[in-house]
Coordinates of C-alpha atoms (C1' of nucleotides) in Angstrom, one line a residue:
Chain A
M1 CA 115.3 96.5 122.0
A2 CA 117.1 97.4 118.9
G3 CA 118.1 93.7 118.9
L4 CA 121.1 92.0 117.4
K5 CA 121.6 90.6 113.9
Q6 CA 120.0 93.6 112.1
V7 CA 122.4 93.3 109.2
Q8 CA 123.0 90.5 106.7
R9 CA 126.3 89.4 105.3
Q10 CA 127.2 87.9 101.9
T11 CA 124.4 89.8 100.2
G12 CA 126.5 92.1 98.1
V13 CA 125.4 95.1 100.2
A14 CA 128.3 96.3 102.4
L15 CA 127.5 96.3 106.2
W16 CA 128.4 100.0 106.5
R17 CA 125.8 100.8 104.0
Q18 CA 123.1 98.7 105.7
I19 CA 124.0 100.3 109.0
A20 CA 124.0 103.8 107.5
D21 CA 120.5 103.2 106.0
R22 CA 119.2 102.0 109.4
I23 CA 120.6 104.9 111.3
R24 CA 119.2 107.4 108.8
E25 CA 115.9 105.8 109.1
A26 CA 116.1 105.9 112.9
I27 CA 117.0 109.6 112.8
S28 CA 114.1 110.4 110.5
T29 CA 111.6 108.6 112.7
G30 CA 112.7 110.4 115.8
T31 CA 114.2 107.5 117.6
Y32 CA 117.1 109.6 119.0
D33 CA 115.1 112.8 119.5
E34 CA 115.6 113.0 123.3
A35 CA 119.3 113.2 123.2
G36 CA 119.6 115.0 119.8
M37 CA 122.5 112.7 119.0
V38 CA 123.3 109.2 117.8
P39 CA 124.3 106.6 120.4
P40 CA 128.1 106.2 120.9
E41 CA 130.0 104.2 118.3
T42 CA 130.7 101.4 120.7
I43 CA 127.0 101.0 121.6
L44 CA 126.0 101.0 117.9
A45 CA 128.7 98.4 117.1
Q46 CA 127.3 96.2 119.9
Q47 CA 123.7 96.6 118.7
F48 CA 124.5 95.8 115.1
G49 CA 127.0 93.1 116.0
V50 CA 129.9 94.6 114.0
N51 CA 133.2 96.2 114.7
R52 CA 133.3 99.8 115.8
H53 CA 135.3 100.7 112.6
T54 CA 132.4 99.5 110.5
V55 CA 130.0 101.7 112.4
R56 CA 132.4 104.6 111.8
S57 CA 132.3 104.0 108.1
A58 CA 128.5 104.2 108.2
L59 CA 128.6 107.4 110.3
A60 CA 131.1 108.9 107.9
A61 CA 128.7 108.3 105.0
L62 CA 125.9 110.0 106.9
A63 CA 128.3 112.9 107.8
Q64 CA 129.1 113.2 104.1
E65 CA 125.3 113.6 103.5
G66 CA 125.2 116.3 106.1
I67 CA 122.8 114.3 108.4
V68 CA 125.2 114.0 111.4
R69 CA 128.3 115.7 112.6
A70 CA 130.8 114.0 114.9
V71 CA 132.4 116.0 117.7
Q72 CA 135.4 114.5 119.4
G73 CA 134.9 114.0 123.1
R74 CA 131.1 114.6 122.9
G75 CA 129.5 112.3 120.4
T76 CA 127.8 112.4 117.1
L77 CA 125.2 115.1 116.7
I78 CA 122.1 115.0 114.5
E79 CA 122.3 117.9 112.1
R80 CA 119.2 117.3 109.9
K81 CA 116.2 115.1 110.5
E82 CA 115.6 114.4 106.8
R83 CA 112.2 113.6 105.4
L84 CA 110.5 116.8 104.3
N85 CA 106.8 116.7 104.7
F86 CA 104.5 117.5 101.8
P87 CA 100.8 118.0 102.7
I88 CA 98.7 117.0 99.7
T89 CA 95.5 119.0 99.6
K90 CA 93.4 121.0 97.1
R91 CA 95.9 123.8 97.6
T92 CA 99.1 121.8 97.3
R93 CA 102.1 123.9 96.2
F94 CA 105.5 122.5 96.2
T95 CA 107.5 125.5 97.3
A96 CA 105.1 126.9 99.8
G97 CA 104.4 123.5 101.3
I98 CA 107.9 123.2 102.5
G99 CA 107.5 126.3 104.7
D100 CA 110.3 126.5 107.2
Q101 CA 111.4 122.9 106.8
A102 CA 114.4 124.1 104.7
R103 CA 116.2 127.4 104.5
E104 CA 116.6 127.5 100.8
M105 CA 114.3 126.0 98.1
R106 CA 115.3 126.0 94.5
G107 CA 113.7 124.8 91.3
L108 CA 116.1 124.2 88.3
L109 CA 114.8 124.0 84.8
L110 CA 116.5 121.0 83.1
D111 CA 114.6 121.0 79.8
D112 CA 111.9 123.0 78.0
V113 CA 110.4 121.6 74.8
T114 CA 107.1 121.9 72.9
E115 CA 105.8 118.6 71.6
E116 CA 102.6 116.8 70.6
A117 CA 100.5 115.4 73.4
S118 CA 100.5 111.6 73.8
A119 CA 97.1 110.0 74.3
E120 CA 97.7 109.9 78.1
I121 CA 98.8 113.5 78.4
A122 CA 96.0 114.7 76.1
R123 CA 93.4 112.9 78.3
W124 CA 94.8 114.4 81.5
L125 CA 94.8 117.9 80.0
G126 CA 91.5 117.5 78.3
L127 CA 93.1 118.1 74.8
K128 CA 93.0 116.3 71.5
Q129 CA 95.8 113.8 71.0
G130 CA 98.6 115.5 69.1
A131 CA 97.7 118.9 70.4
Q132 CA 100.7 121.1 71.2
V133 CA 101.9 120.9 74.8
I134 CA 104.9 122.3 76.7
R135 CA 107.0 119.8 78.6
L136 CA 109.2 121.1 81.4
E137 CA 111.8 118.9 83.2
T138 CA 112.6 120.4 86.6
L139 CA 114.8 119.5 89.6
R140 CA 113.8 120.7 93.0
Q141 CA 116.3 121.2 95.8
A142 CA 116.0 121.9 99.5
D143 CA 119.2 123.4 101.0
K144 CA 121.1 122.4 97.9
R145 CA 120.0 118.7 98.3
P146 CA 118.0 117.3 95.4
V147 CA 114.5 116.3 96.6
S148 CA 112.5 115.6 93.5
K149 CA 112.6 115.5 89.7
A150 CA 109.4 116.4 87.9
T151 CA 108.1 116.3 84.3
S152 CA 105.2 118.7 83.7
W153 CA 103.0 119.3 80.7
F154 CA 101.0 122.4 80.0
P155 CA 98.7 123.4 77.2
A156 CA 101.0 125.2 74.8
A157 CA 98.3 127.6 73.5
R158 CA 97.5 129.0 76.9
F159 CA 100.9 129.0 78.6
A160 CA 103.4 129.9 75.9
G161 CA 106.7 131.0 77.6
I162 CA 106.1 129.2 80.9
G163 CA 109.6 127.7 80.7
E164 CA 111.2 131.1 80.7
A165 CA 108.9 132.2 83.5
Y166 CA 109.8 129.2 85.6
R167 CA 113.5 129.7 85.0
K168 CA 113.1 133.2 86.3
H169 CA 111.0 132.6 89.4
E170 CA 111.9 128.9 90.1
S171 CA 108.3 128.3 91.0
I172 CA 105.3 127.0 89.0
T173 CA 102.9 129.2 91.1
K174 CA 104.7 132.4 90.2
A175 CA 105.2 131.3 86.6
F176 CA 101.4 130.8 86.3
A177 CA 100.9 134.2 87.9
D178 CA 103.2 135.8 85.3
L179 CA 101.1 134.3 82.5
G180 CA 97.8 135.5 83.9
L181 CA 96.7 132.6 86.1
P182 CA 96.6 133.9 89.7
D183 CA 95.2 130.8 91.3
Y184 CA 94.8 127.1 90.7
V185 CA 93.8 123.9 92.6
R186 CA 95.0 120.3 92.8
A187 CA 92.4 118.1 91.2
T188 CA 93.9 114.6 91.5
T189 CA 97.1 113.0 92.9
E190 CA 98.2 109.4 92.3
V191 CA 101.0 108.0 94.4
T192 CA 103.1 104.9 93.7
A193 CA 106.5 103.6 94.6
A194 CA 109.4 102.1 92.6
H195 CA 113.1 101.6 92.6
A196 CA 115.1 104.5 91.2
N197 CA 116.5 104.0 87.7
T198 CA 119.9 105.1 86.6
S199 CA 118.9 108.5 85.6
D200 CA 117.1 109.2 88.9
L201 CA 120.1 107.9 90.9
A202 CA 122.3 110.5 89.2
D203 CA 120.0 113.5 89.3
L204 CA 118.7 112.9 92.9
E205 CA 122.2 111.8 94.1
L206 CA 120.9 108.5 95.4
T207 CA 122.6 105.1 96.0
P208 CA 121.5 102.0 94.1
G209 CA 118.4 100.4 95.6
A210 CA 116.9 103.7 96.7
I211 CA 113.1 104.0 96.6
L212 CA 111.2 106.7 94.9
L213 CA 107.7 108.0 95.7
I214 CA 106.0 108.9 92.5
A215 CA 103.2 111.4 92.4
K216 CA 101.1 111.9 89.3
A217 CA 99.2 115.1 89.7
M218 CA 96.7 117.2 87.8
N219 CA 96.0 120.9 88.5
T220 CA 93.1 122.9 87.2
D221 CA 92.2 126.6 87.2
L222 CA 89.3 127.7 89.4
D223 CA 86.8 126.8 86.6
G224 CA 88.0 123.2 86.6
V225 CA 90.0 123.5 83.3
P226 CA 93.2 121.4 83.5
V227 CA 96.3 123.6 83.4
Q228 CA 99.1 121.2 84.4
Y229 CA 99.8 117.5 84.5
S230 CA 103.0 116.4 86.2
I231 CA 104.9 113.3 87.2
S232 CA 107.2 113.9 90.2
R233 CA 109.8 111.5 91.4
F234 CA 110.8 112.0 95.1
A235 CA 113.6 110.4 97.0
A236 CA 111.5 108.4 99.4
D237 CA 114.0 108.6 102.3
R238 CA 113.8 112.4 102.1
V239 CA 110.1 113.1 102.0
Q240 CA 106.7 111.9 103.2
F241 CA 103.3 112.8 101.9
T242 CA 100.4 113.5 104.2
I243 CA 97.0 113.3 102.6
E244 CA 94.4 115.5 104.2
N245 CA 90.8 115.5 103.2
Chain B
M1 CA 120.4 101.2 73.9
A2 CA 120.9 99.6 77.2
G3 CA 123.7 102.2 77.5
L4 CA 126.9 102.2 79.4
K5 CA 127.6 103.2 83.0
Q6 CA 124.4 101.6 84.4
V7 CA 126.1 100.8 87.7
Q8 CA 127.8 102.8 90.4
R9 CA 130.9 102.1 92.3
Q10 CA 132.0 102.9 95.8
T11 CA 128.4 103.0 97.1
G12 CA 128.6 100.0 99.4
V13 CA 126.5 98.0 97.0
A14 CA 128.5 95.3 95.1
L15 CA 128.4 95.6 91.3
W16 CA 127.3 92.0 90.9
R17 CA 124.3 92.8 93.0
Q18 CA 123.4 95.9 91.1
I19 CA 123.7 93.9 87.9
A20 CA 121.7 91.0 89.2
D21 CA 118.9 93.4 90.2
R22 CA 118.9 95.1 86.8
I23 CA 118.8 91.8 84.9
R24 CA 116.0 90.5 87.2
E25 CA 114.1 93.7 86.4
A26 CA 114.7 93.3 82.7
I27 CA 113.5 89.7 82.7
S28 CA 110.3 90.6 84.6
T29 CA 109.5 93.5 82.2
G30 CA 109.9 91.2 79.2
T31 CA 112.9 92.8 77.7
Y32 CA 114.4 89.4 76.7
D33 CA 111.1 87.7 75.8
E34 CA 111.9 87.2 72.1
A35 CA 114.9 85.0 72.7
G36 CA 113.7 83.5 76.0
M37 CA 117.2 83.9 77.2
V38 CA 119.6 86.5 78.7
P39 CA 122.2 88.0 76.4
P40 CA 125.7 86.3 76.4
E41 CA 127.9 87.1 79.3
T42 CA 130.4 89.0 77.1
I43 CA 127.7 91.3 75.8
L44 CA 126.3 92.0 79.3
A45 CA 129.8 92.7 80.5
Q46 CA 130.2 95.2 77.7
Q47 CA 126.8 96.8 78.3
F48 CA 127.4 97.3 82.1
G49 CA 131.1 98.2 81.6
V50 CA 132.4 95.5 83.9
N51 CA 134.4 92.3 83.7
R52 CA 132.7 89.1 82.5
H53 CA 133.4 87.5 85.8
T54 CA 131.4 90.2 87.5
V55 CA 128.4 89.4 85.3
R56 CA 128.9 85.7 86.1
S57 CA 128.6 86.5 89.8
A58 CA 125.3 88.3 89.1
L59 CA 124.0 85.4 86.9
A60 CA 125.0 82.9 89.6
A61 CA 122.9 84.8 92.1
L62 CA 119.9 84.8 89.8
A63 CA 120.4 81.1 89.1
Q64 CA 120.4 80.6 92.9
E65 CA 117.1 82.3 93.0
G66 CA 115.8 80.0 90.3
I67 CA 115.2 82.8 87.8
V68 CA 117.7 81.7 85.2
R69 CA 119.6 78.5 84.3
A70 CA 122.9 78.5 82.4
V71 CA 123.6 75.9 79.8
Q72 CA 127.1 75.5 78.6
G73 CA 127.4 76.1 74.9
R74 CA 123.9 77.5 74.5
G75 CA 123.5 80.4 76.8
T76 CA 121.6 81.4 80.0
L77 CA 117.9 80.5 79.8
I78 CA 115.1 82.3 81.6
E79 CA 113.4 79.9 83.9
R80 CA 110.8 82.2 85.6
K81 CA 109.6 85.7 84.7
E82 CA 108.9 86.8 88.3
R83 CA 106.3 89.4 89.3
L84 CA 103.0 87.7 89.9
N85 CA 100.0 89.8 89.1
F86 CA 97.3 90.4 91.7
P87 CA 94.1 92.0 90.4
I88 CA 92.5 94.0 93.1
T89 CA 88.7 94.0 92.7
K90 CA 85.6 93.5 94.7
R91 CA 86.2 89.8 94.4
T92 CA 89.9 89.7 95.2
R93 CA 91.1 86.4 96.5
F94 CA 94.7 85.7 97.0
T95 CA 95.0 82.1 96.0
A96 CA 92.5 82.1 93.1
G97 CA 93.9 85.4 91.8
I98 CA 97.2 83.7 91.0
G99 CA 95.5 81.4 88.7
D100 CA 98.0 79.6 86.4
Q101 CA 100.8 82.0 87.2
A102 CA 102.4 79.4 89.5
R103 CA 102.2 75.7 89.7
E104 CA 101.9 75.5 93.5
M105 CA 100.4 78.0 95.9
R106 CA 100.8 77.5 99.6
G107 CA 99.7 79.4 102.7
L108 CA 101.6 78.6 105.9
L109 CA 100.2 79.6 109.3
L110 CA 102.9 81.1 111.4
D111 CA 100.9 82.2 114.4
D112 CA 97.3 82.0 115.7
V113 CA 96.4 84.0 118.8
T114 CA 93.3 85.5 120.3
E115 CA 93.7 89.0 121.6
E116 CA 91.9 92.2 122.4
A117 CA 91.3 94.5 119.5
S118 CA 93.3 97.7 119.4
A119 CA 91.5 100.9 118.6
E120 CA 92.5 100.7 114.9
I121 CA 91.5 97.0 114.5
A122 CA 88.2 97.6 116.3
R123 CA 87.4 100.5 114.0
W124 CA 88.1 98.4 110.9
L125 CA 86.1 95.5 112.1
G126 CA 83.3 97.6 113.5
L127 CA 83.8 96.3 117.0
K128 CA 84.3 97.9 120.4
Q129 CA 87.9 98.5 121.4
G130 CA 89.0 95.6 123.5
A131 CA 86.6 93.1 121.9
Q132 CA 88.1 89.7 121.3
V133 CA 89.7 89.1 117.9
I134 CA 91.7 86.3 116.3
R135 CA 95.0 87.3 114.8
L136 CA 96.6 85.0 112.2
E137 CA 100.1 85.5 110.9
T138 CA 100.5 83.8 107.5
L139 CA 103.2 83.4 104.9
R140 CA 102.1 82.8 101.3
Q141 CA 104.4 81.0 98.8
A142 CA 104.3 80.5 95.0
D143 CA 106.3 77.5 93.8
K144 CA 108.0 77.4 97.2
R145 CA 109.1 81.0 96.9
P146 CA 107.8 83.4 99.6
V147 CA 105.5 86.1 98.1
S148 CA 103.9 87.8 101.0
K149 CA 103.5 87.9 104.7
A150 CA 100.2 88.8 106.2
T151 CA 98.6 89.7 109.5
S152 CA 94.8 89.2 109.6
W153 CA 92.3 89.9 112.2
F154 CA 88.9 88.3 112.5
P155 CA 86.0 88.8 115.0
A156 CA 86.6 86.0 117.5
A157 CA 83.0 85.5 118.3
R158 CA 82.0 84.7 114.8
F159 CA 85.1 82.9 113.5
A160 CA 86.3 80.7 116.4
G161 CA 88.7 78.1 115.0
I162 CA 89.6 79.9 111.8
G163 CA 93.3 79.3 112.5
E164 CA 92.8 75.5 112.4
A165 CA 90.6 75.8 109.3
Y166 CA 93.3 77.9 107.6
R167 CA 96.0 75.4 108.6
K168 CA 94.0 72.7 107.0
H169 CA 93.0 74.4 103.8
E170 CA 95.8 76.9 103.4
S171 CA 93.2 79.4 102.1
I172 CA 91.1 82.1 103.8
T173 CA 88.3 81.6 101.3
K174 CA 88.0 77.9 102.2
A175 CA 88.5 78.5 105.9
F176 CA 85.6 81.0 105.8
A177 CA 83.5 78.4 103.9
D178 CA 84.2 75.9 106.7
L179 CA 82.9 78.3 109.3
G180 CA 79.7 79.0 107.4
L181 CA 80.6 82.0 105.3
P182 CA 80.3 80.9 101.7
D183 CA 81.1 84.3 100.1
Y184 CA 82.6 87.7 100.9
V185 CA 83.7 90.9 99.1
R186 CA 86.7 93.2 99.3
A187 CA 85.5 96.5 100.7
T188 CA 88.7 98.7 100.8
T189 CA 92.4 98.3 99.9
E190 CA 95.1 100.8 100.9
V191 CA 98.5 100.4 99.2
T192 CA 101.8 101.8 100.4
A193 CA 105.5 101.1 99.9
A194 CA 108.4 100.8 102.3
H195 CA 111.8 99.2 102.7
A196 CA 111.7 95.7 104.2
N197 CA 112.6 95.5 107.9
T198 CA 114.8 92.7 109.3
S199 CA 112.0 90.4 110.0
D200 CA 110.5 90.8 106.5
L201 CA 114.0 90.2 104.9
A202 CA 114.2 86.9 106.7
D203 CA 110.7 85.6 106.1
L204 CA 110.5 86.7 102.5
E205 CA 114.1 85.8 101.7
L206 CA 115.0 89.2 100.5
T207 CA 118.2 91.2 100.4
P208 CA 118.7 94.4 102.3
G209 CA 117.2 97.4 100.5
A210 CA 114.4 95.4 99.1
I211 CA 111.0 97.2 98.7
L212 CA 107.7 96.0 100.0
L213 CA 104.3 96.7 98.7
I214 CA 102.0 96.9 101.7
A215 CA 98.2 96.3 101.2
K216 CA 95.8 97.0 104.0
A217 CA 92.5 95.4 103.2
M218 CA 89.1 95.0 104.7
N219 CA 86.6 92.3 103.6
T220 CA 83.0 92.2 104.4
D221 CA 80.2 89.6 104.1
L222 CA 77.4 90.2 101.6
D223 CA 75.5 92.3 104.1
G224 CA 78.5 94.7 104.4
V225 CA 79.5 93.4 107.9
P226 CA 83.3 93.4 108.3
V227 CA 84.7 89.8 108.5
Q228 CA 88.5 90.4 108.1
Y229 CA 91.1 93.1 108.3
S230 CA 94.5 92.3 107.0
I231 CA 97.9 93.9 106.4
S232 CA 99.9 92.1 103.8
R233 CA 103.5 92.7 103.0
F234 CA 104.6 91.7 99.4
A235 CA 108.1 91.5 98.0
A236 CA 107.7 94.3 95.5
D237 CA 110.0 92.7 92.9
R238 CA 107.9 89.6 92.8
V239 CA 104.4 91.1 92.4
Q240 CA 102.4 93.8 90.9
F241 CA 98.8 95.0 91.7
T242 CA 96.4 95.9 89.0
I243 CA 93.4 98.0 90.2
E244 CA 90.3 97.4 88.2
N245 CA 87.2 99.4 88.8
Chain C
dT1 C1' 142.0 119.1 138.2
dA2 C1' 141.2 114.5 137.8
dT3 C1' 138.3 111.1 135.6
dG4 C1' 135.3 108.6 132.6
dG5 C1' 133.3 108.6 128.3
dT6 C1' 133.7 109.8 123.6
dT7 C1' 135.6 110.4 118.9
dG8 C1' 140.2 110.2 116.0
dT9 C1' 144.1 107.8 114.3
dC10 C1' 147.3 104.2 113.4
dT11 C1' 148.9 99.3 112.4
dA12 C1' 147.9 94.7 111.0
dT13 C1' 145.3 90.9 109.1
dA14 C1' 141.7 88.2 106.6
dT15 C1' 138.1 88.0 103.4
dC16 C1' 135.2 89.8 99.7
dA17 C1' 134.8 92.1 95.2
dA18 C1' 136.5 93.1 90.7
dT19 C1' 139.7 92.8 87.0
dA20 C1' 142.6 90.3 83.6
dG21 C1' 143.9 86.6 80.8
dA22 C1' 144.1 81.8 79.2
dC23 C1' 142.1 77.7 78.0
dA24 C1' 138.6 73.8 78.3
dT25 C1' 134.0 72.2 77.4
dT26 C1' 129.6 72.1 75.2
dT27 C1' 126.2 73.4 71.7
dA28 C1' 124.3 74.7 67.3
dA29 C1' 124.8 75.6 62.8
dA30 C1' 127.5 76.0 58.5
Chain D
dT1 C1' 133.0 67.4 60.3
dT2 C1' 134.4 71.7 61.1
dT3 C1' 133.7 76.2 63.1
dA4 C1' 131.8 79.9 65.8
dA5 C1' 129.7 81.0 69.9
dA6 C1' 128.6 80.3 74.3
dT7 C1' 129.5 78.8 79.3
dG8 C1' 132.9 76.6 82.7
dT9 C1' 137.3 76.6 85.2
dC10 C1' 141.7 78.0 86.6
dT11 C1' 145.5 81.3 88.2
dA12 C1' 147.0 85.9 89.5
dT13 C1' 146.5 90.6 91.1
dT14 C1' 144.4 94.8 93.0
dG15 C1' 141.3 97.4 95.8
dA16 C1' 137.3 97.5 99.0
dT17 C1' 135.3 95.6 103.2
dA18 C1' 135.6 94.0 107.9
dT19 C1' 137.8 92.8 112.1
dA20 C1' 141.1 93.5 116.0
dG21 C1' 143.7 96.1 119.2
dA22 C1' 146.1 100.0 121.0
dC23 C1' 146.4 104.6 122.1
dA24 C1' 145.8 109.7 121.3
dA25 C1' 142.8 113.8 121.6
dC26 C1' 139.0 116.0 123.3
dC27 C1' 134.9 117.2 126.3
dA28 C1' 131.9 117.5 130.3
dT29 C1' 131.6 117.2 134.9
dA30 C1' 132.3 115.6 139.6

DNA sequence: TATGGTTGTCTATATCAATAGACATTTAAA
DNA sequence: TTTAAATGTCTATTGATATAGACAACCATA
């Protein structure tokens, strides 16, 4: 079923990496759910048409990522199924949306500057071009693994000090609450995909060739006034979006 | 500007492949448009922080793809800028949309079967589940390079023989015309992204880790009756979509 | 407790990937 | 015609990748 010849040689991509990627994908799609563990190394080697040692290199890489754990005499157990699910609805919130999918969610503030709005940002936030906006660069982690990197813009006049509030609470929702905005809604979300650039690779701890899911989102207060525009870059092999209407 | 340290080691992805991917990307985004050629090997080696021979391996791979051509004493010329543009509108047509972006467009018929509609296909085509539909598997090429692989379904009762008509004209538009449908419009298009699977890698001549843009499209006749549902898989580094409303 | 199945470790070998340096060949321009 | 700049070719060396085989260590269970 899994078939032979699933990997290509002479392409500049090591076999162990191709195999690691395929096993990670299989784990996240639930292929091995019945057993809760990966097939034996000898079976995998046969399926991929490679030496057992090559499969071991692939499994070692996945163990390094914390996805599997090998136990001598028993087999290779699946530790984490990857791919956090983000429901995208009117009430989309990053931290709360994760729910019990991870034990620990963190949001780190990488940068906090006040600048003039570009034409695009001004349009999204309903401001005049050149109006003052606060830009936050944040990195979100689930169980200490980076999940997404986001750039957010806020009207500076209304949300002065939001950077400090975010640093304190590690949550946009709570930072808004601190600044007198108890509730807000997701107005629009645009989703695209691209290869990760060098900066993304480093911050999200990805390997070259990784895919990003990019979500451009605009939130408004309950009166429909824009309060935030953000561009979030997610490691595509760690998340999925579900759009519910 | 291009910066140092753009490549990562020990990741299972060869440096020459990372560099080839980055140069291909730079070419397609027009970074080298002024000169019409790639920077000298020694400069590239310095920018990427690798040996000149490693850069030569990357350029050799791009030459193999037909993207660049090295000329001794002059430099490495850009032969093709990659990334065909597909405008997606009500009047989207694959072949015509390419326009003068390629010299030769071809559409090869890989498979032509009549089958019963699945629930999903029946819903898209407005048929009862189990109704007879014709499924065509096609591969589209621009200047002999594969661009996309598509699976299309048509109501069998209305479009009997469309496989033969497509094989003859290598165009859905002309095949429709042959069967008495002179015009049609694009009703909906859904776009997603994913890694290429083994079959895609082979058919589209991609390397492992390549991204696909996936477009699910439904066309109707001028009365709004569905005439075609298709799932097209594009090599993401060779195309872009522009959505115009 | 004996056995089969599994992961862990070791040695050996061949090929690919990357670096390093030297020099030839070709082109364009001074 | 000379010179500088660029690609082409060659040799040599090192480390990563992949294969091959053998055996040890461990686990669950019959």
